[in-house]
mmCIF file of C-alpha atoms in Angstrom:
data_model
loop_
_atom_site.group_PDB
_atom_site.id
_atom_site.type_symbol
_atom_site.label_atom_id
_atom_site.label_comp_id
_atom_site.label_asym_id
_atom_site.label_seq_id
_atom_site.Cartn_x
_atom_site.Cartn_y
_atom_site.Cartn_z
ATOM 1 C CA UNK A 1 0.000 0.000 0.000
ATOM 2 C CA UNK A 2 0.763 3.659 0.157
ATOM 3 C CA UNK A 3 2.782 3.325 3.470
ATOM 4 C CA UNK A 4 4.912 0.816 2.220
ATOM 5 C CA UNK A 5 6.044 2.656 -0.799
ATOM 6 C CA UNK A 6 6.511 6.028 0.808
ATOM 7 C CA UNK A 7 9.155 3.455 3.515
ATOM 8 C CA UNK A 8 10.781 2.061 0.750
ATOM 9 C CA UNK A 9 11.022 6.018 -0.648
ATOM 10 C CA UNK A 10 12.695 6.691 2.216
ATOM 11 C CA UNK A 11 15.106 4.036 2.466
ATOM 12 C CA UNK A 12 16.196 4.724 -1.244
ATOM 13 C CA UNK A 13 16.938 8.560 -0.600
ATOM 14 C CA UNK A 14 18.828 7.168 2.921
ATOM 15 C CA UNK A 15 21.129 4.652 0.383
ATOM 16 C CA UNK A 16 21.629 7.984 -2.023
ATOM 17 C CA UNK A 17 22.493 9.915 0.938
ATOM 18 C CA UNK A 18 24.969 6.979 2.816
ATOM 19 C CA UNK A 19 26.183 5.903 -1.112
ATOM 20 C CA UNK A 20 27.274 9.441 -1.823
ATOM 21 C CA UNK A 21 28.541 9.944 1.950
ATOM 22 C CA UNK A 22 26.182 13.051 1.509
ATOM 23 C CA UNK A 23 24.201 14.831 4.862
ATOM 24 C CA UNK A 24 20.907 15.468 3.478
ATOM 25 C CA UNK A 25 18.670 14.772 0.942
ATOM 26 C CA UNK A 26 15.584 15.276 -0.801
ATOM 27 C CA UNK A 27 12.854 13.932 -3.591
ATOM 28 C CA UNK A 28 10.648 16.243 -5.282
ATOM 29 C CA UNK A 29 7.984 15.487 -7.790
ATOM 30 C CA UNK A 30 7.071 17.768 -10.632
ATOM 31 C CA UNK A 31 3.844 19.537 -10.633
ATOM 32 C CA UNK A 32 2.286 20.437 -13.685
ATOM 33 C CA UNK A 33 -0.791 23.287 -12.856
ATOM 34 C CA UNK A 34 1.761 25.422 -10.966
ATOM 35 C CA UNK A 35 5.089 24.242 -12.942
ATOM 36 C CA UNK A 36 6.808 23.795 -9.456
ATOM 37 C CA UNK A 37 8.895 20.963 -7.828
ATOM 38 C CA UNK A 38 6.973 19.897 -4.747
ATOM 39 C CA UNK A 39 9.035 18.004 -1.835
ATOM 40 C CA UNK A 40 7.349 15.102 -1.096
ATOM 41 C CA UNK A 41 10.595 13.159 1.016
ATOM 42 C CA UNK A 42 13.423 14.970 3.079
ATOM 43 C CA UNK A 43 15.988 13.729 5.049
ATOM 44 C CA UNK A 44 18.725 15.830 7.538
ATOM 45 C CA UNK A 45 16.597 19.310 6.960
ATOM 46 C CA UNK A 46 15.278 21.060 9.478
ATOM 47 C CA UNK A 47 10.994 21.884 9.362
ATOM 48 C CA UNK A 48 11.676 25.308 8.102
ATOM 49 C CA UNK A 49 13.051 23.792 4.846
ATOM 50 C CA UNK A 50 10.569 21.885 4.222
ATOM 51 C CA UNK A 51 8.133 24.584 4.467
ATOM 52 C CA UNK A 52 10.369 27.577 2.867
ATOM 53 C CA UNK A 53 11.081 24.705 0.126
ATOM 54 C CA UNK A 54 7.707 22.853 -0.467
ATOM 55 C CA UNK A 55 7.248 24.215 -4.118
ATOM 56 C CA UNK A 56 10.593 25.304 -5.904
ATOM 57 C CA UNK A 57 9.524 26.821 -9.411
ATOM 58 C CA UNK A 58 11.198 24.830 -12.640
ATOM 59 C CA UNK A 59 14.541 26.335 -13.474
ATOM 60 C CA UNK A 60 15.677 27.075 -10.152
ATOM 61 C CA UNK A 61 18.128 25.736 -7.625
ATOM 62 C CA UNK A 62 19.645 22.780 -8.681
ATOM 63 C CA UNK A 63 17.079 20.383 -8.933
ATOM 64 C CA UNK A 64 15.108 23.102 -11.302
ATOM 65 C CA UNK A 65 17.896 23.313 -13.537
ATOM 66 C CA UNK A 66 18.051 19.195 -13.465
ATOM 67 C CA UNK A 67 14.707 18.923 -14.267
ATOM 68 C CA UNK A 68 14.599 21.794 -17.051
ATOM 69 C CA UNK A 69 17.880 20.371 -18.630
ATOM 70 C CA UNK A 70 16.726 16.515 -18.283
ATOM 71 C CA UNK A 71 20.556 15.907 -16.703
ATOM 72 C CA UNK A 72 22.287 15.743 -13.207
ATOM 73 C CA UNK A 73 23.695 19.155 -11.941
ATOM 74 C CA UNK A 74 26.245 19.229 -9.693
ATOM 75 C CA UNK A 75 27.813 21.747 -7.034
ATOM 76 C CA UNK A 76 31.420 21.138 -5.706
ATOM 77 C CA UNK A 77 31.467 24.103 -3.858
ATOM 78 C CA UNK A 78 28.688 26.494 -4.076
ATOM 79 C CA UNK A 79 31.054 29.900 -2.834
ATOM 80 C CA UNK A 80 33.067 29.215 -6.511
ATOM 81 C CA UNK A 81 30.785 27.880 -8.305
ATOM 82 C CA UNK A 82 30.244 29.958 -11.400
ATOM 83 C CA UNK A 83 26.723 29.297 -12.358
ATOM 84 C CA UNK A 84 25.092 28.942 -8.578
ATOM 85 C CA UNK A 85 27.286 31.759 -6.379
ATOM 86 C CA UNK A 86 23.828 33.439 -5.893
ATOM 87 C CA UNK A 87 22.644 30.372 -4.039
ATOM 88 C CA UNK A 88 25.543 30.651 -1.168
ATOM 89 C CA UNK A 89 23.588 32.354 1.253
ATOM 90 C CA UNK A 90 20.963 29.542 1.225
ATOM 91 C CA UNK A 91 23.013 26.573 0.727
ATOM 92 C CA UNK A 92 24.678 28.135 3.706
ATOM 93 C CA UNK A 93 22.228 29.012 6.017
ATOM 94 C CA UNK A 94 20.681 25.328 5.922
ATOM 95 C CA UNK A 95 24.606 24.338 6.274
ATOM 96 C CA UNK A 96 25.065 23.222 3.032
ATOM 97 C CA UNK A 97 28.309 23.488 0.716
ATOM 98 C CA UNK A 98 28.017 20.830 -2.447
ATOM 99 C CA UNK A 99 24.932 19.512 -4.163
ATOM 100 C CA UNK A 100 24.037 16.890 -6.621
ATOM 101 C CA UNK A 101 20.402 16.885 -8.292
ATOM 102 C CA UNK A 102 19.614 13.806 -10.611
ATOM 103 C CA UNK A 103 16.279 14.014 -12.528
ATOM 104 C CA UNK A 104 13.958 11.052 -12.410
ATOM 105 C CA UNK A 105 12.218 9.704 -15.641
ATOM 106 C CA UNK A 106 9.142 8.064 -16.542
ATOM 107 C CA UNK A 107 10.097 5.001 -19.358
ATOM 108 C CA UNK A 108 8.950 7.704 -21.897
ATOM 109 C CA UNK A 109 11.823 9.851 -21.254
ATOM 110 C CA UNK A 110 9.702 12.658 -20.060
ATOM 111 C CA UNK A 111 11.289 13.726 -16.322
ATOM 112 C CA UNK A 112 8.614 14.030 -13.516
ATOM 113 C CA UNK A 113 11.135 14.600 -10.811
ATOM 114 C CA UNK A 114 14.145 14.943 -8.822
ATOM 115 C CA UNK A 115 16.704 13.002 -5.919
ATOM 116 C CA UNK A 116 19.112 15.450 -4.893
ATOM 117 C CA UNK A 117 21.566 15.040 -1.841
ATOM 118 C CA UNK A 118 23.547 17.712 -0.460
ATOM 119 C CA UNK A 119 27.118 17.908 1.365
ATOM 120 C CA UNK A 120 28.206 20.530 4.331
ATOM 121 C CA UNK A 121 31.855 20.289 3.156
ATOM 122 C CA UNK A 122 32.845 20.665 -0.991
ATOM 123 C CA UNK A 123 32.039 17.865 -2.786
ATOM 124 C CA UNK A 124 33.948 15.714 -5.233
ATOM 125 C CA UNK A 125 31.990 13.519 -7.047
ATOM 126 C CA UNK A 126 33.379 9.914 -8.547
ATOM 127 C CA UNK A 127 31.631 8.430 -11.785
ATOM 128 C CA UNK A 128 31.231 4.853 -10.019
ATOM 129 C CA UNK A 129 29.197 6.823 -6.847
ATOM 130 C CA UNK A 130 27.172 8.185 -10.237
ATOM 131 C CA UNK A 131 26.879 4.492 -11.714
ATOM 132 C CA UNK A 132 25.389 3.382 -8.283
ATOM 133 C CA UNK A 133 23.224 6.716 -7.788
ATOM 134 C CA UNK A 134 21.523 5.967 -11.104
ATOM 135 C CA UNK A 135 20.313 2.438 -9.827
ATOM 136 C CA UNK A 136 18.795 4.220 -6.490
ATOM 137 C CA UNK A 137 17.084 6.684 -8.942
ATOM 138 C CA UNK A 138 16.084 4.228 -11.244
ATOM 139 C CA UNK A 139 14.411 2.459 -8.250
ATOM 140 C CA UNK A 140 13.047 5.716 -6.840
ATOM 141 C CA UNK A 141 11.525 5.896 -9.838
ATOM 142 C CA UNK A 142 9.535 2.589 -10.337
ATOM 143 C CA UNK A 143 8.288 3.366 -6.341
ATOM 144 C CA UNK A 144 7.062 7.064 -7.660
ATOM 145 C CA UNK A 145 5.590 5.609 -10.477
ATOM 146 C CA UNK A 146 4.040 2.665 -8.511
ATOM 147 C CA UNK A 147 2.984 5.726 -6.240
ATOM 148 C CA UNK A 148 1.229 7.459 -8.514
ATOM 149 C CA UNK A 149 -0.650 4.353 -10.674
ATOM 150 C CA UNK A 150 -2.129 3.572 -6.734
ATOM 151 C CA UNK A 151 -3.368 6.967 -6.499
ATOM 152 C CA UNK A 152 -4.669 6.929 -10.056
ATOM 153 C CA UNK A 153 -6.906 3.575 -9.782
ATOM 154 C CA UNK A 154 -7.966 4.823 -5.999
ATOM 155 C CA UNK A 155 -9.188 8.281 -8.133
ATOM 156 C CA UNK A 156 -10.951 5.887 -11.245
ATOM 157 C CA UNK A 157 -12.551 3.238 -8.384
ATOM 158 C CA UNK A 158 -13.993 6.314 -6.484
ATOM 159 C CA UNK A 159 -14.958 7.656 -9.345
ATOM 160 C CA UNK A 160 -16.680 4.147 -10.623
ATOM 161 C CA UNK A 161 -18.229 3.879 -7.014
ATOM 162 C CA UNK A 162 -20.089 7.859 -7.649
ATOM 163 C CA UNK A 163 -20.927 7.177 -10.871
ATOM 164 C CA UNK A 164 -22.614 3.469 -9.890
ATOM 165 C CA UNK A 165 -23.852 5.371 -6.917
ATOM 166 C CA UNK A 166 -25.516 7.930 -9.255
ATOM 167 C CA UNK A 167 -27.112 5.284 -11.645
ATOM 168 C CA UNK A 168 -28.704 3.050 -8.885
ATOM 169 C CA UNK A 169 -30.099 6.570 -7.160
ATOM 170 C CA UNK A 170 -31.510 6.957 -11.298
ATOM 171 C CA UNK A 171 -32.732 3.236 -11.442
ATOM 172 C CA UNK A 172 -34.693 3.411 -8.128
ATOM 173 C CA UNK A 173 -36.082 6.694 -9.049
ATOM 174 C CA UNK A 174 -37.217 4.999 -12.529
ATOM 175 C CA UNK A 175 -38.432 1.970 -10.368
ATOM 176 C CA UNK A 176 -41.313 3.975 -8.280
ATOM 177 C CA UNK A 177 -42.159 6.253 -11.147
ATOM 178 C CA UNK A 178 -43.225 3.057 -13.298
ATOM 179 C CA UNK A 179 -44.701 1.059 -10.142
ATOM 180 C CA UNK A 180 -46.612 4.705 -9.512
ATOM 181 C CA UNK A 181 -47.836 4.526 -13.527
ATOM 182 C CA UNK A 182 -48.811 0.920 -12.941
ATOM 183 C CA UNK A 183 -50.785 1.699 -9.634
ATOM 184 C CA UNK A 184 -52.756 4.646 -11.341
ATOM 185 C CA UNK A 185 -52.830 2.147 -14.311
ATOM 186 C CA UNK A 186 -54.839 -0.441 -12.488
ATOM 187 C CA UNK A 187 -56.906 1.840 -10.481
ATOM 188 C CA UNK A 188 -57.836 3.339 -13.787
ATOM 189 C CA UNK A 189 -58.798 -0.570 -15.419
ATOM 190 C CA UNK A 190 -60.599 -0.825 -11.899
ATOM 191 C CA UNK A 191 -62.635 2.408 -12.464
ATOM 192 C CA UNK A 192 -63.586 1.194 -15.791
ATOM 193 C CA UNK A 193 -65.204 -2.427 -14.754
ATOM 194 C CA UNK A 194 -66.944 -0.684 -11.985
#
């Protein structure tokens, strides 16, 4: 059921997080109304993150500009890095130096979100910890996916159940008005032979 997916959620962003000797780490799924990233697993942030970072808008941070480019991004070192200096004063208020931001795909290629993990010290990435990552997100994928076809046939079978709902509500209503026309039907044959 849902509980059991959302654990084993958890324990693949806890393997990212121990693979990649990372401190934190989060999963975000993409949102499509509001064109956001919303944070649906953390691990190692405080509450405030998770509030102040519930929704993240496509195209920022790093795991905006993972999902937007349909590749990992990485930060070594956020203070030199060229492309996300800006982000500094985040990264280090929630005591964060390096990040890594891997974008998660549906088998159509489309991305639908994001596993990133995120260092207090500079990071320096290896291509074997990358090799391994992509089997986590390959499995955090088939759970989100698995996820989201639950919540799907829960929406269709509740739907089913109103609409069935609806029709035997119709049916009964169509019941009395006939047994009503066949009541003032016989009254009327009675009338007649009297």
């Amino acid at each position: 059921g849902e509980s059991t997916l959302d654990a084993m959620l958890e324990e693949v962003l806890k393997a990212s997080i121990e693979l990649l000797g990372a401190d934190k780490g989060v999963v975000q799924l993409y949102e499509r109304r509001e064109h956001v990233l919303r944070l649906i697993k953390q691990i190692g942030f405080k509450e405030e993150f998770s509030i102040r970072f519930d929704r993240v808008p496509v195209g920022t941070f790093t795991c905006g500009t993972a999902f937007e480019r349909k590749q990992r991004v990485i930060i070594e070192n956020v203070t030199d890095d060229r492309e996300f200096a800006s982000l500094a004063p985040q990264f280090h208020e929630f005591g964060v130096l390096g990040a890594q931001s891997t974008p998660l795909f549906r088998p159509n290629g489309s991305v639908f979100g994001v596993l990133s993990t995120y260092w207090s010290r500079p990071y320096v990435p290896s291509a074997n910890d990358f090799q391994l990552l992509d089997l986590y997100a390959h499995q955090a994928e088939r759970i989100l996916l698995s996820k989201r076809n639950e919540e799907r046939l829960l929406e269709v079978a509740e739907t089913l159940g109103r609409r069935v709902t609806r029709k035997q509500v119709l049916l009964m209503e169509r019941d009395a008005r006939l047994e009503k026309l066949m009541s003032e039907l016989l009254l009327t044959e009675e009338r007649e032979r009297k």
